[in-house]
Short mmCIF file of C-alpha atoms in Angstrom, two decimals:
data_model
loop_
_atom_site.label_atom_id
_atom_site.label_comp_id
_atom_site.label_asym_id
_atom_site.label_seq_id
_atom_site.Cartn_x
_atom_site.Cartn_y
_atom_site.Cartn_z
CA MET A 1 37.76 7.61 -4.17
CA THR A 2 36.81 4.37 -2.09
CA ILE A 3 33.58 4.60 -0.21
CA ASP A 4 34.00 1.10 1.70
CA GLN A 5 35.81 1.51 4.94
CA SER A 6 34.85 -1.00 7.48
CA PRO A 7 34.39 0.77 10.91
CA ASN A 8 37.40 0.07 13.31
CA SER A 9 36.25 -1.55 16.40
CA MET A 10 37.44 1.59 18.34
CA ASP A 11 35.18 4.06 16.59
CA ILE A 12 31.91 5.27 17.93
CA MET A 13 28.93 4.94 15.82
CA VAL A 14 26.52 8.07 16.36
CA ASN A 15 22.95 8.13 14.87
CA MET A 16 21.72 11.40 13.65
CA GLY A 17 18.07 11.46 12.82
CA PRO A 18 15.70 10.73 11.52
CA GLN A 19 14.08 13.09 14.04
CA HIS A 20 17.12 15.55 14.12
CA PRO A 21 15.94 19.11 13.36
CA SER A 22 19.13 19.87 11.23
CA THR A 23 18.87 17.01 8.77
CA HIS A 24 16.24 19.07 7.07
CA GLY A 25 13.37 16.33 7.08
CA VAL A 26 13.26 12.86 8.16
CA PHE A 27 16.67 11.69 7.26
CA ARG A 28 19.12 9.34 9.32
CA LEU A 29 22.86 9.67 9.22
CA VAL A 30 25.00 7.11 10.91
CA ILE A 31 28.44 8.55 11.45
CA TRP A 32 31.32 6.43 12.90
CA ILE A 33 33.42 8.73 14.82
CA ASP A 34 37.28 8.48 15.83
CA GLY A 35 37.53 11.21 18.48
CA GLU A 36 36.43 14.40 16.75
CA ARG A 37 36.75 13.05 13.05
CA ILE A 38 34.37 11.08 10.98
CA VAL A 39 35.65 7.93 9.75
CA ARG A 40 32.68 6.85 7.71
CA ALA A 41 29.14 8.09 7.31
CA GLU A 42 26.33 6.22 5.95
CA PRO A 43 22.87 8.04 5.04
CA HIS A 44 19.74 6.07 5.45
CA ILE A 45 16.96 7.24 3.41
CA GLY A 46 13.25 6.33 2.79
CA TYR A 47 11.66 7.49 5.78
CA LEU A 48 9.28 9.88 3.37
CA HIS A 49 8.87 7.59 0.75
CA ARG A 50 5.19 7.84 -0.69
CA GLY A 51 5.45 5.92 -3.87
CA SER A 52 4.92 8.99 -5.95
CA GLU A 53 6.17 6.90 -9.04
CA LYS A 54 3.88 4.14 -8.49
CA LEU A 55 0.91 6.33 -7.60
CA SER A 56 1.30 8.28 -10.76
CA GLU A 57 0.45 5.06 -12.64
CA GLY A 58 -3.12 5.06 -11.17
CA GLU A 59 -3.82 8.77 -11.66
CA SER A 60 -4.95 10.65 -14.79
CA TYR A 61 -2.36 13.12 -16.08
CA ASN A 62 -3.73 15.98 -14.31
CA GLN A 63 -3.88 14.36 -10.98
CA VAL A 64 -0.15 13.38 -11.45
CA ILE A 65 0.76 17.20 -11.32
CA THR A 66 -0.46 17.17 -7.66
CA LEU A 67 1.90 14.34 -6.72
CA PHE A 68 4.90 16.42 -8.48
CA ASP A 69 3.83 19.43 -6.13
CA ARG A 70 4.99 17.31 -3.42
CA LEU A 71 8.26 16.08 -4.43
CA ASP A 72 10.37 19.18 -3.99
CA TYR A 73 7.92 20.83 -1.52
CA VAL A 74 9.90 24.03 -1.28
CA ALA A 75 10.19 24.43 -5.26
CA ASN A 76 6.64 22.90 -6.36
CA LEU A 77 6.31 24.88 -9.47
CA ASN A 78 9.72 23.77 -10.70
CA CYS A 79 8.47 20.13 -10.34
CA GLU A 80 5.07 20.78 -12.05
CA LEU A 81 6.88 22.35 -14.77
CA ALA A 82 9.05 19.45 -15.69
CA PHE A 83 6.07 17.06 -15.93
CA CYS A 84 3.97 19.48 -17.78
CA ILE A 85 7.04 20.00 -20.44
CA ALA A 86 7.36 16.17 -20.52
CA VAL A 87 3.70 15.50 -21.29
CA GLU A 88 3.61 18.25 -23.90
CA LYS A 89 6.54 17.09 -25.60
CA LEU A 90 4.76 13.47 -25.74
CA MET A 91 1.71 15.06 -27.16
CA ALA A 92 3.42 17.66 -29.23
CA ILE A 93 1.25 20.53 -28.04
CA GLU A 94 2.08 24.21 -28.87
CA VAL A 95 1.79 26.13 -25.58
CA PRO A 96 0.65 29.77 -25.86
CA GLU A 97 3.56 32.45 -25.82
CA ARG A 98 1.93 33.91 -22.74
CA SER A 99 1.92 31.01 -20.63
CA HIS A 100 5.54 30.19 -21.23
CA TYR A 101 6.21 33.46 -19.76
CA ILE A 102 4.07 33.11 -16.79
CA ARG A 103 5.65 29.41 -16.34
CA VAL A 104 9.06 31.12 -16.26
CA ILE A 105 8.23 34.11 -14.27
CA LEU A 106 6.91 31.95 -11.39
CA SER A 107 9.40 28.98 -11.61
CA GLU A 108 12.35 31.67 -11.19
CA LEU A 109 10.27 33.31 -8.11
CA ASN A 110 10.10 29.64 -6.82
CA ARG A 111 13.79 29.26 -7.29
CA ILE A 112 14.31 32.45 -5.19
CA ALA A 113 12.12 31.33 -2.66
CA SER A 114 13.60 27.88 -2.31
CA HIS A 115 17.01 29.42 -2.32
CA MET A 116 16.08 32.10 0.50
CA LEU A 117 14.92 29.06 2.56
CA PHE A 118 18.24 27.53 2.33
CA TYR A 119 19.73 30.50 3.25
CA GLY A 120 17.98 30.92 6.38
CA VAL A 121 18.20 27.19 7.23
CA TYR A 122 22.01 27.27 6.43
CA GLY A 123 22.40 30.09 8.71
CA LEU A 124 20.75 28.01 11.46
CA ASP A 125 22.88 24.92 10.52
CA VAL A 126 26.30 27.02 11.29
CA GLY A 127 24.58 28.49 14.52
CA ALA A 128 23.54 31.71 13.51
CA MET A 129 20.10 32.39 14.54
CA THR A 130 19.23 35.78 12.52
CA PRO A 131 19.39 34.61 8.79
CA ILE A 132 16.35 32.77 9.18
CA LEU A 133 14.14 35.52 9.83
CA TYR A 134 15.41 37.51 6.79
CA GLY A 135 15.18 34.66 4.52
CA PHE A 136 11.84 33.77 5.47
CA ARG A 137 10.73 37.51 5.54
CA GLU A 138 11.72 37.54 1.80
CA ARG A 139 10.22 33.80 1.01
CA GLU A 140 6.92 35.16 2.57
CA ARG A 141 6.65 37.96 0.06
CA ILE A 142 7.02 35.66 -2.72
CA GLN A 143 4.66 33.37 -1.29
CA GLU A 144 2.05 36.10 -0.82
CA LEU A 145 2.37 36.71 -4.51
CA PHE A 146 1.90 33.16 -5.10
CA GLU A 147 -1.24 32.90 -3.01
CA SER A 148 -2.91 35.67 -5.20
CA VAL A 149 -1.55 34.19 -8.52
CA THR A 150 -2.28 30.40 -7.71
CA GLY A 151 -4.47 30.17 -4.94
CA ALA A 152 -2.08 28.30 -2.89
CA ARG A 153 1.19 29.15 -1.18
CA MET A 154 2.71 25.88 -1.73
CA MET A 155 0.79 23.15 -3.26
CA HIS A 156 -0.31 25.11 -6.23
CA HIS A 157 -1.40 23.03 -8.81
CA TYR A 158 -1.11 26.03 -11.37
CA PHE A 159 0.50 24.67 -14.34
CA TRP A 160 -1.52 22.31 -16.40
CA ILE A 161 -0.82 20.26 -19.46
CA GLY A 162 -1.22 22.79 -22.31
CA GLY A 163 -0.34 25.81 -20.18
CA VAL A 164 -1.53 27.60 -16.75
CA LYS A 165 -4.77 27.08 -15.00
CA GLU A 166 -5.82 30.79 -15.43
CA ASP A 167 -4.37 34.20 -16.55
CA LEU A 168 -2.60 36.23 -14.12
CA PRO A 169 -4.41 38.53 -12.09
CA ASP A 170 -4.96 42.10 -12.89
CA ASP A 171 -2.74 43.37 -10.10
CA PHE A 172 0.13 41.19 -11.05
CA GLU A 173 2.12 43.91 -12.73
CA ARG A 174 1.66 46.27 -10.04
CA ARG A 175 2.58 43.64 -7.44
CA MET A 176 5.68 42.76 -9.21
CA LYS A 177 6.82 46.41 -9.50
CA VAL A 178 7.09 46.53 -5.89
CA LEU A 179 8.21 42.97 -5.29
CA LEU A 180 11.39 42.88 -7.52
CA PRO A 181 13.13 45.84 -6.01
CA THR A 182 12.14 44.79 -2.53
CA LEU A 183 13.45 41.34 -3.26
CA LYS A 184 16.94 42.78 -4.58
CA GLN A 185 17.14 44.93 -1.43
CA GLY A 186 16.47 41.65 0.53
CA ILE A 187 18.95 39.63 -1.08
CA ASP A 188 21.52 42.41 -0.66
CA GLU A 189 20.80 42.64 2.81
CA CYS A 190 20.85 38.66 3.16
CA ASP A 191 24.41 38.99 1.41
CA ARG A 192 25.53 41.73 3.75
CA LEU A 193 24.39 39.74 6.80
CA LEU A 194 25.89 36.54 6.53
CA SER A 195 28.57 36.39 3.47
CA ASP A 196 31.38 38.13 4.95
CA SER A 197 30.94 37.39 8.66
CA GLU A 198 34.24 36.14 10.07
CA LEU A 199 32.52 33.43 12.00
CA PHE A 200 30.42 32.32 8.90
CA LEU A 201 33.67 32.22 7.03
CA ALA A 202 35.52 30.16 9.53
CA ARG A 203 32.66 27.48 9.72
CA THR A 204 32.25 27.29 5.75
CA LYS A 205 35.64 28.46 3.78
CA GLY A 206 37.62 25.20 3.08
CA ILE A 207 34.91 22.86 4.63
CA GLY A 208 33.56 19.80 2.62
CA THR A 209 35.74 20.46 -0.33
CA ILE A 210 34.96 18.31 -3.22
CA THR A 211 36.70 18.33 -6.64
CA ALA A 212 34.94 18.77 -10.11
CA GLU A 213 35.96 15.53 -11.26
CA ASP A 214 34.36 13.70 -8.13
CA ALA A 215 31.25 15.70 -8.14
CA ILE A 216 30.56 14.53 -11.76
CA ASP A 217 31.30 11.21 -10.92
CA PHE A 218 28.65 11.10 -8.44
CA GLY A 219 26.24 12.74 -10.58
CA VAL A 220 26.20 16.12 -8.46
CA THR A 221 24.14 18.64 -10.61
CA GLY A 222 22.89 22.40 -9.87
CA PRO A 223 24.56 24.86 -7.58
CA SER A 224 26.58 21.77 -5.96
CA LEU A 225 28.13 21.11 -8.98
CA ARG A 226 28.53 24.84 -10.22
CA ALA A 227 30.35 25.53 -6.87
CA THR A 228 33.32 23.16 -8.21
CA GLY A 229 33.52 25.23 -11.18
CA VAL A 230 31.90 23.42 -13.67
CA LEU A 231 29.38 25.63 -15.94
CA GLU A 232 26.44 23.09 -16.43
CA ASP A 233 23.08 24.40 -16.19
CA VAL A 234 20.31 22.71 -18.13
CA ARG A 235 19.04 26.12 -18.75
CA ILE A 236 21.97 26.84 -20.74
CA SER A 237 23.08 23.57 -22.01
CA GLU A 238 19.80 22.20 -22.97
CA PRO A 239 17.26 25.11 -22.80
CA TYR A 240 13.84 24.23 -22.32
CA SER A 241 10.87 26.13 -22.46
CA ILE A 242 11.68 29.81 -23.29
CA TYR A 243 14.93 30.05 -21.29
CA ASP A 244 17.37 30.89 -24.59
CA ARG A 245 15.26 34.10 -24.92
CA PHE A 246 16.82 35.55 -21.71
CA ASP A 247 20.31 37.08 -21.05
CA TYR A 248 21.54 35.87 -17.69
CA GLY A 249 24.53 34.83 -15.95
CA ILE A 250 25.48 31.44 -14.46
CA PRO A 251 27.35 31.83 -11.10
CA VAL A 252 30.34 29.43 -10.85
CA GLY A 253 32.37 28.78 -7.98
CA THR A 254 36.05 27.56 -7.55
CA ASN A 255 36.76 25.81 -4.56
CA GLY A 256 33.83 23.51 -4.45
CA ASP A 257 33.57 24.23 -0.62
CA CYS A 258 30.58 25.00 1.52
CA TRP A 259 31.01 28.65 1.27
CA ASP A 260 31.14 28.28 -2.58
CA ARG A 261 28.04 26.13 -2.46
CA TYR A 262 26.20 28.82 -0.34
CA TYR A 263 27.41 31.75 -2.36
CA VAL A 264 26.50 30.24 -5.61
CA ARG A 265 22.93 30.16 -4.60
CA LEU A 266 22.95 33.50 -3.20
CA GLU A 267 24.19 34.77 -6.78
CA GLU A 268 21.83 32.80 -8.47
CA MET A 269 18.76 34.66 -6.99
CA ARG A 270 20.03 37.75 -8.37
CA GLN A 271 20.40 36.17 -12.05
CA SER A 272 16.75 34.79 -11.37
CA ILE A 273 15.53 38.37 -10.87
CA ARG A 274 17.21 39.55 -14.24
CA ILE A 275 15.37 36.63 -15.83
CA ILE A 276 12.14 37.73 -14.38
CA GLU A 277 12.64 41.47 -15.25
CA GLN A 278 13.31 40.49 -19.01
CA ALA A 279 10.36 38.17 -18.79
CA MET A 280 7.99 40.63 -17.83
CA GLU A 281 9.23 42.94 -20.31
CA GLN A 282 8.50 40.48 -23.18
CA MET A 283 5.46 39.55 -21.98
CA MET A 284 2.38 40.11 -24.15
CA PRO A 285 -1.28 39.34 -23.35
CA GLY A 286 -2.82 36.24 -25.03
CA GLU A 287 -4.17 33.19 -24.63
CA THR A 288 -2.79 31.18 -21.73
CA MET A 289 -4.14 27.49 -22.29
CA ALA A 290 -3.65 25.57 -25.66
CA LYS A 291 -6.92 24.07 -26.96
CA LEU A 292 -7.09 20.56 -25.64
CA ARG A 293 -9.59 17.94 -24.80
CA ARG A 294 -10.31 17.89 -21.32
CA ILE A 295 -9.17 14.31 -20.75
CA THR A 296 -5.67 13.99 -21.42
CA ARG A 297 -4.80 10.94 -23.53
CA PRO A 298 -1.31 11.19 -24.94
CA PRO A 299 -0.33 8.71 -27.96
CA LYS A 300 1.86 5.79 -27.41
CA GLY A 301 5.43 6.63 -26.67
CA GLU A 302 7.89 8.03 -24.17
CA SER A 303 9.37 11.43 -23.54
CA TYR A 304 12.48 12.58 -21.35
CA VAL A 305 12.66 16.27 -20.34
CA ARG A 306 15.54 17.71 -18.09
CA THR A 307 14.87 20.83 -16.12
CA GLU A 308 16.92 22.79 -13.83
CA SER A 309 15.17 22.83 -10.49
CA PRO A 310 16.81 24.98 -7.65
CA ARG A 311 18.84 21.88 -6.75
CA GLY A 312 19.95 20.81 -10.13
CA ASP A 313 19.00 18.61 -12.88
CA PHE A 314 15.43 17.54 -12.35
CA ALA A 315 14.42 15.10 -15.23
CA VAL A 316 10.93 13.16 -16.05
CA PHE A 317 10.63 10.17 -17.95
CA VAL A 318 7.07 9.48 -18.88
CA VAL A 319 5.79 6.39 -20.82
CA SER A 320 2.32 6.23 -22.38
CA ASP A 321 0.44 3.63 -23.45
CA GLY A 322 -2.49 5.50 -25.04
CA THR A 323 -4.67 5.48 -22.00
CA GLU A 324 -5.60 8.14 -19.54
CA HIS A 325 -3.02 7.12 -16.96
CA PRO A 326 0.66 7.31 -17.75
CA TYR A 327 2.20 3.54 -18.12
CA ARG A 328 5.40 4.65 -16.14
CA VAL A 329 6.63 7.89 -14.75
CA LYS A 330 10.33 8.10 -13.46
CA VAL A 331 11.86 10.92 -11.85
CA ARG A 332 15.34 11.87 -11.71
CA THR A 333 15.61 14.16 -8.53
CA PRO A 334 18.89 16.34 -7.97
CA SER A 335 18.36 15.80 -4.12
CA PHE A 336 19.06 12.12 -4.51
CA ALA A 337 21.94 12.46 -6.67
CA ASN A 338 23.46 15.15 -4.69
CA LEU A 339 23.08 13.06 -1.65
CA GLN A 340 25.23 10.40 -2.85
CA ALA A 341 28.59 12.45 -2.65
CA LEU A 342 27.83 13.36 1.26
CA GLN A 343 29.76 10.10 2.23
CA HIS A 344 32.59 11.34 0.42
CA LEU A 345 32.31 15.04 1.76
CA LEU A 346 31.99 13.70 5.22
CA ARG A 347 35.01 11.52 5.03
CA ASP A 348 37.65 13.00 7.67
CA ALA A 349 35.36 15.82 8.47
CA TYR A 350 34.88 17.13 11.93
CA VAL A 351 31.51 16.09 13.45
CA ALA A 352 30.69 19.77 14.15
CA ASP A 353 31.00 20.14 10.38
CA ALA A 354 28.77 17.37 9.38
CA VAL A 355 25.39 19.09 9.77
CA VAL A 356 27.09 22.16 7.86
CA ILE A 357 28.08 19.92 4.97
CA LEU A 358 24.81 18.25 4.90
CA GLY A 359 23.11 21.77 4.93
CA SER A 360 25.33 22.94 2.23
CA ILE A 361 24.16 20.30 -0.50
CA ASP A 362 20.66 21.57 0.58
CA ILE A 363 18.46 18.03 0.07
CA VAL A 364 14.64 18.02 0.28
CA LEU A 365 13.71 14.83 1.49
CA GLY A 366 10.36 14.65 -0.19
CA GLU A 367 12.65 14.73 -3.26
CA VAL A 368 15.16 12.14 -2.16
CA ASP A 369 12.61 9.60 -1.08
CA ARG A 370 9.79 10.40 -3.66
CA MET B 1 35.59 41.81 12.49
CA ILE B 2 34.43 43.93 9.57
CA GLY B 3 32.17 41.26 8.23
CA ASN B 4 30.57 41.17 11.47
CA ILE B 5 30.02 44.85 11.90
CA LYS B 6 28.75 44.85 8.56
CA GLY B 7 26.09 42.18 9.40
CA LEU B 8 25.44 44.03 12.64
CA MET B 9 24.56 47.02 10.88
CA VAL B 10 22.11 45.36 8.71
CA THR B 11 20.17 43.93 11.97
CA LEU B 12 20.36 47.36 13.53
CA ARG B 13 18.57 48.76 10.52
CA THR B 14 15.98 46.10 10.55
CA MET B 15 15.39 46.83 14.36
CA LEU B 16 13.88 50.27 13.18
CA ARG B 17 11.55 49.03 10.78
CA SER B 18 8.00 47.98 11.48
CA PRO B 19 7.61 44.41 12.03
CA VAL B 20 6.30 42.24 9.02
CA THR B 21 4.68 39.48 11.05
CA ALA B 22 0.88 38.81 11.35
CA GLN B 23 -0.66 37.50 14.44
CA TYR B 24 -2.61 34.80 13.18
CA PRO B 25 -5.09 33.62 15.45
CA GLU B 26 -6.55 37.37 16.15
CA MET B 27 -9.15 38.22 13.70
CA ASP B 28 -8.16 41.82 13.23
CA LYS B 29 -4.24 41.13 12.78
CA ARG B 30 -4.51 38.18 10.12
CA THR B 31 -3.30 38.65 6.92
CA VAL B 32 -5.89 39.28 4.21
CA LEU B 33 -6.74 36.22 2.22
CA ALA B 34 -6.05 36.55 -1.60
CA LYS B 35 -9.44 36.56 -3.97
CA ARG B 36 -8.01 33.33 -5.70
CA PHE B 37 -7.11 31.61 -2.46
CA MET B 38 -8.09 27.87 -2.33
CA GLY B 39 -9.71 26.97 0.88
CA PHE B 40 -11.75 23.72 1.13
CA PRO B 41 -14.28 23.10 -1.76
CA ALA B 42 -17.87 24.37 -1.11
CA LEU B 43 -21.39 23.82 -3.06
CA LEU B 44 -22.61 27.04 -4.67
CA TRP B 45 -26.53 28.11 -4.01
CA ASP B 46 -28.37 28.95 -7.21
CA TYR B 47 -30.55 31.84 -5.78
CA SER B 48 -32.27 32.21 -9.29
CA VAL B 49 -34.37 29.01 -8.33
CA ASP B 50 -33.27 28.44 -4.84
CA GLU B 51 -31.51 25.12 -5.21
CA PRO B 52 -28.00 24.01 -5.31
CA TYR B 53 -26.24 24.24 -8.65
CA CYS B 54 -24.85 20.78 -7.87
CA THR B 55 -26.82 18.00 -9.73
CA GLY B 56 -24.50 15.22 -8.15
CA CYS B 57 -23.26 13.90 -11.39
CA MET B 58 -20.29 12.54 -9.79
CA VAL B 59 -17.64 14.17 -12.20
CA CYS B 60 -15.42 15.75 -9.36
CA ILE B 61 -15.54 12.55 -7.50
CA ARG B 62 -14.20 10.70 -10.17
CA ASP B 63 -11.58 13.22 -10.87
CA CYS B 64 -10.49 13.96 -7.15
CA PRO B 65 -6.84 12.64 -6.73
CA THR B 66 -7.58 11.72 -2.95
CA GLN B 67 -11.32 10.33 -3.42
CA CYS B 68 -12.30 12.52 -0.37
CA MET B 69 -15.77 13.28 -1.59
CA SER B 70 -18.88 11.13 -2.16
CA ALA B 71 -22.58 12.15 -3.76
CA THR B 72 -25.86 10.89 -4.34
CA MET B 73 -28.36 12.16 -7.10
CA GLN B 74 -32.23 12.20 -6.84
CA ASP B 75 -35.01 13.73 -9.33
CA ASN B 76 -35.61 17.08 -8.94
CA LEU B 77 -39.09 18.16 -7.64
CA LEU B 78 -38.80 21.80 -8.74
CA HIS B 79 -38.10 20.53 -12.26
CA THR B 80 -41.41 18.36 -12.38
CA GLU B 81 -43.10 21.74 -11.28
CA GLY B 82 -41.54 23.28 -14.32
CA LYS B 83 -39.49 25.72 -12.17
CA SER B 84 -36.06 24.54 -12.61
CA LYS B 85 -34.09 23.28 -15.78
CA ARG B 86 -32.09 20.69 -13.64
CA ARG B 87 -33.79 17.43 -14.22
CA LYS B 88 -31.72 15.81 -11.40
CA ILE B 89 -30.38 17.37 -8.37
CA VAL B 90 -27.83 16.45 -5.44
CA GLU B 91 -29.31 14.45 -2.72
CA SER B 92 -26.47 14.12 -0.49
CA PHE B 93 -22.64 15.25 -0.48
CA GLU B 94 -20.07 14.50 1.73
CA ILE B 95 -16.57 15.97 1.69
CA ASN B 96 -13.81 14.83 4.02
CA LEU B 97 -11.88 17.85 4.56
CA GLY B 98 -9.07 15.95 6.25
CA ARG B 99 -8.28 14.37 3.13
CA CYS B 100 -8.72 17.19 0.39
CA ILE B 101 -5.65 18.42 -0.67
CA LEU B 102 -6.89 21.49 -1.99
CA CYS B 103 -5.84 21.02 -5.56
CA GLY B 104 -8.83 22.62 -7.37
CA ILE B 105 -9.47 19.74 -9.75
CA CYS B 106 -13.00 19.45 -8.78
CA VAL B 107 -13.64 22.99 -9.34
CA ASP B 108 -12.08 22.67 -13.05
CA VAL B 109 -13.91 19.46 -14.03
CA CYS B 110 -17.58 20.94 -12.86
CA ASN B 111 -19.91 21.52 -15.77
CA PHE B 112 -22.38 23.24 -13.58
CA ASP B 113 -20.36 26.02 -11.79
CA ALA B 114 -21.51 23.94 -8.74
CA ILE B 115 -18.44 23.69 -6.98
CA GLU B 116 -15.92 26.32 -5.99
CA MET B 117 -12.78 26.73 -3.74
CA SER B 118 -14.18 28.66 -0.61
CA HIS B 119 -12.03 30.85 1.44
CA GLU B 120 -12.56 28.37 4.49
CA HIS B 121 -9.17 26.96 5.50
CA GLU B 122 -9.18 26.10 9.33
CA LEU B 123 -9.21 22.30 9.95
CA SER B 124 -9.22 22.16 13.94
CA LYS B 125 -12.52 21.10 14.91
CA TYR B 126 -14.27 20.06 18.17
CA LYS B 127 -15.32 16.66 17.15
CA ARG B 128 -13.42 13.91 15.67
CA ASP B 129 -15.34 13.69 12.66
CA GLY B 130 -15.82 17.32 12.46
CA ASN B 131 -13.95 17.39 9.15
CA ARG B 132 -16.62 15.21 7.36
CA VAL B 133 -18.96 17.89 6.11
CA ASP B 134 -22.49 17.00 4.75
CA LEU B 135 -24.48 18.70 2.18
CA PRO B 136 -26.19 21.77 4.46
CA ALA B 137 -22.65 22.58 5.76
CA LEU B 138 -21.19 22.36 2.37
CA LEU B 139 -24.12 24.90 1.04
CA ASP B 140 -23.69 27.17 3.96
CA MET B 141 -19.70 27.41 3.14
CA GLY B 142 -20.72 28.14 -0.67
CA LYS B 143 -23.33 30.73 0.41
CA GLN B 144 -20.88 32.56 2.85
CA PHE B 145 -18.29 32.31 0.00
CA GLN B 146 -20.69 33.84 -2.58
CA ARG B 147 -21.39 36.56 -0.44
CA LYS B 148 -18.01 37.45 0.27
CA ILE B 149 -16.50 37.70 -3.20
CA GLY B 150 -19.71 38.75 -4.91
CA TRP B 151 -19.44 35.31 -7.03
CA GLN B 152 -21.10 35.32 -10.54
CA PRO B 153 -21.83 32.22 -12.70
CA THR B 154 -19.58 31.42 -15.52
CA GLN B 155 -21.95 29.30 -17.50
CA ALA B 156 -21.07 30.24 -20.95
CA LYS B 157 -17.35 29.10 -20.24
CA ASN B 158 -18.40 25.74 -19.49
CA VAL B 159 -20.71 25.04 -22.46
CA GLY B 160 -17.97 24.07 -24.50
CA ALA B 161 -16.29 21.84 -21.73
CA THR B 162 -19.31 19.66 -21.47
CA GLU B 163 -19.02 18.88 -24.89
CA LEU B 164 -15.37 18.03 -24.57
CA VAL B 165 -15.93 15.73 -21.54
CA ASP B 166 -18.81 14.07 -23.66
CA ASN B 167 -16.95 13.18 -26.37
CA GLY B 168 -13.75 11.89 -24.16
CA ALA B 169 -16.18 9.64 -22.25
CA LYS B 170 -17.22 8.08 -25.58
CA GLY B 171 -13.77 7.47 -26.42
CA VAL B 172 -13.53 9.42 -29.74
CA PRO B 173 -10.08 8.45 -31.17
CA GLU B 174 -7.70 11.79 -31.00
#
């Protein structure tokens, strides 16, 4: 596992990005190629750096949530959840039961929406035009529901420290009864459309393989790690919120190649629906916000919380000095860690597979650059 | 081959479905906005005394994460006449909608029901400074919003909130 390899003078340097559409954002990848083979790849990041961590130090705790919305901009609620839990742990707040359930339902829905986006975009990466239409169709249904619950389609600011902003709308249950079967059907359709297609298999099976040991060494988490056969999910290994109350499976791959990473995500969507169904059954009416002072002022101390975002282990470290502003906020983002494995994955791959491999680790640049 | 045919069957079945897309710019073909939809903030009009709810207390301005608003306060003439309970009233209010991130914090911190996220969401304007909206424009947006959703004041909820803010501002220990 040596990363250093000086480019040969015969190798050609090719720039991909930062405006290349298949890099999923502003990401620059420099690859040195020898014929069709990639000799060395070097990711350049930082084009979307907004300094969220530093900005957090000047904002009040409620305002920081708006910055967390913008970290992983396709799974906003999962990011909000991580920060809220971290501050609640710091302040030792008992969050009302109902808001726990609301949070779990919405974050799992957001996981599905995020994986649906991955599904669609991954289709484009391998050269299939159709999946993006199916992926976006299903994602749109979820976002429509989000709009009716949180008031926004993407930047929600709905999870608050101590609960959720307001209770679910009256027609939520009715909408979910329609949405869940439609989503299930949609996921099955997506599965049938792409998973067994011989063309898709030829592009992804055995491409970009990584062993479990290497993946762990690189700090890869989430579906990309589970695709190598490691059963590691923060929801199981270190349950947060109320994830220990549900019965669901964690899909695990075997080969750690692109197809496994793709299919683990597809299967995860089905498991998320199982969680949502159980949560909908168990949810009881009640309070949605803990009794708190309007100005959040945690006591001196620090807290570290790990959560499972659609991309992996999303962890937040908050240090408070007892004032209205956090002293330090550190975010451990899964995309950033997963991206470290890219150099290893791209070594000796074909140039044509570079986009397929990059797409399969599903990075979100907002999260990589923060 | 079988996998490809399976995929094509899905495409074929979808072909016979009705489309799910909405034609955005055309008025009658848009999707319907949810009741909770958070568009740009607008100031509400108190029809019972015929004045804005806003007193220009600047709480929203202090809590705004992007500092997109500014306001000034003046003495309320209607109060001296005895018609209104508000001693102070907003004199000017400006929001730069281009800066607003639609987070809804201003609505939550407001103690007077004065600001609400309207359903207005279109940013393109003919003038360069078209997104800097002043008090009359904000009140217009608010009136439209009030009419559209049949808005009712929720003062009772906010009475407690005012006390909490006061305590916090004085720095009462936790």
